[in-house]
XYZ file of C-alpha atoms in Angstrom:
108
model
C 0.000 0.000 0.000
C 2.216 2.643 -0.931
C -0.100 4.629 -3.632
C -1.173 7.821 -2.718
C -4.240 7.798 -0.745
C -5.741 11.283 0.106
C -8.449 11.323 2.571
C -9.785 14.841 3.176
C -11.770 15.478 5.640
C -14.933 15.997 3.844
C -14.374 12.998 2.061
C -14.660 10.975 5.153
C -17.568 12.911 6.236
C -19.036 11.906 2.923
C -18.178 8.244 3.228
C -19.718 8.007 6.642
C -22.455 9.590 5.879
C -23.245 7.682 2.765
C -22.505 4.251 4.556
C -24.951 5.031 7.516
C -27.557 6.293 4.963
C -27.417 3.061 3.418
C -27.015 0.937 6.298
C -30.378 2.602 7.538
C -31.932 1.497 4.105
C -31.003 -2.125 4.843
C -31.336 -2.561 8.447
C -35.132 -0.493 7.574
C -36.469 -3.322 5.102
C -35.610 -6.607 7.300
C -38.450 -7.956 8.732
C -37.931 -7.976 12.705
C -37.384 -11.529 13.058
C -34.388 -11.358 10.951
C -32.449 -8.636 12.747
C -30.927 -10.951 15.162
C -28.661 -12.996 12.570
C -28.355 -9.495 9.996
C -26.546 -8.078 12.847
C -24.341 -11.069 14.047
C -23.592 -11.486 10.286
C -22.741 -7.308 10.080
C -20.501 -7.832 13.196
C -18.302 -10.271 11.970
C -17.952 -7.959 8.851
C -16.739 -5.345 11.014
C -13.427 -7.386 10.977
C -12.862 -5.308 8.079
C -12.707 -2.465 10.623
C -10.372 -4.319 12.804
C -8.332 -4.632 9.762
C -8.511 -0.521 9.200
C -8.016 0.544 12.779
C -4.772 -2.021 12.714
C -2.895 -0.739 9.884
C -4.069 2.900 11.048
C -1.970 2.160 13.929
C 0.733 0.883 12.253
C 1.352 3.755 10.205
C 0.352 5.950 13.418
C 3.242 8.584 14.482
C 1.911 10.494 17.308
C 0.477 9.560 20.525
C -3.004 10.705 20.162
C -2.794 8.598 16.333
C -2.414 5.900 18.451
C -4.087 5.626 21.080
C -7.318 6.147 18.167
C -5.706 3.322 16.256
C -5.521 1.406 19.580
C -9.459 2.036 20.408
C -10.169 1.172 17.237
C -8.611 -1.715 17.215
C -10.133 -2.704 20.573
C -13.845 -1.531 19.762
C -13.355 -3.605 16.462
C -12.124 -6.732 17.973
C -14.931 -6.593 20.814
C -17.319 -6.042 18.174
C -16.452 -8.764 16.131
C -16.447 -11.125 19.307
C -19.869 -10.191 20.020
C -20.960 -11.208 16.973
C -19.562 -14.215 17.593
C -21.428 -14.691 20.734
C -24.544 -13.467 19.487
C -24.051 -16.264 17.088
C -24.150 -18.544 19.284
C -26.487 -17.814 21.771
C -28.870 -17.407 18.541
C -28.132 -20.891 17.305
C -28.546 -22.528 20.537
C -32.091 -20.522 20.754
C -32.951 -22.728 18.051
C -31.271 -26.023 19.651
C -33.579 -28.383 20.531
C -32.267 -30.280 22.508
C -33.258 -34.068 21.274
C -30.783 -35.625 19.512
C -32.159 -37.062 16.178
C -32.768 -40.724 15.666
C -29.502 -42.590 15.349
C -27.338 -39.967 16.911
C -26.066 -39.706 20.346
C -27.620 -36.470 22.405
C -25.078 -33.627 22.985
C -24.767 -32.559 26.451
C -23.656 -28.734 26.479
């Protein structure tokens, strides 16, 4: 990554806006039932953020660069973890418990 990247300020502003415009429109048109596993999904995307907030600290030469890059970092990661467990928790909603015929029961 050694191209030029510019990002002005109202560039950014412009990104962000557009991406929670159209995140709106998304999250807007799922049905209810369906926001649950939408937003575990949309967390483990936000690795993609872990990935920004990383190589903004990497490339980060004063303190206060860093110590964004490192919340950013952390936020991400928790984030994405969450997701994770949301996952989970969701699936096991849905569990029910009886093993099928043939197949030994799982004890959790």
């Amino acid at each position: 990554m050694d191209g030029p990247t510019a990002l002005t300020g109202f560039l950014a502003i412009y990104l962000f806006l557009l991406a929670a415009f159209a995140g709106y429109e998304v999250i807007s048109r799922v049905p209810a039932i369906l926001h649950t596993p939408l937003m575990s999904g949309s967390n483990f995307i936000h690795g993609i953020v872990v990935v920004g907030a990383l190589y903004a600290l990497l490339h980060a030469t004063t303190l206060a660069e860093q110590a964004i890059g490192f919340l950013g970092v952390l936020f991400g990661a928790a984030n994405a973890a969450g997701g994770y467990v949301v996952t989970v928790r969701m699936l096991r909603m849905f569990h029910s418990g009886k093993a099928a015929k043939g197949q030994p029961e799982r004890k959790r």
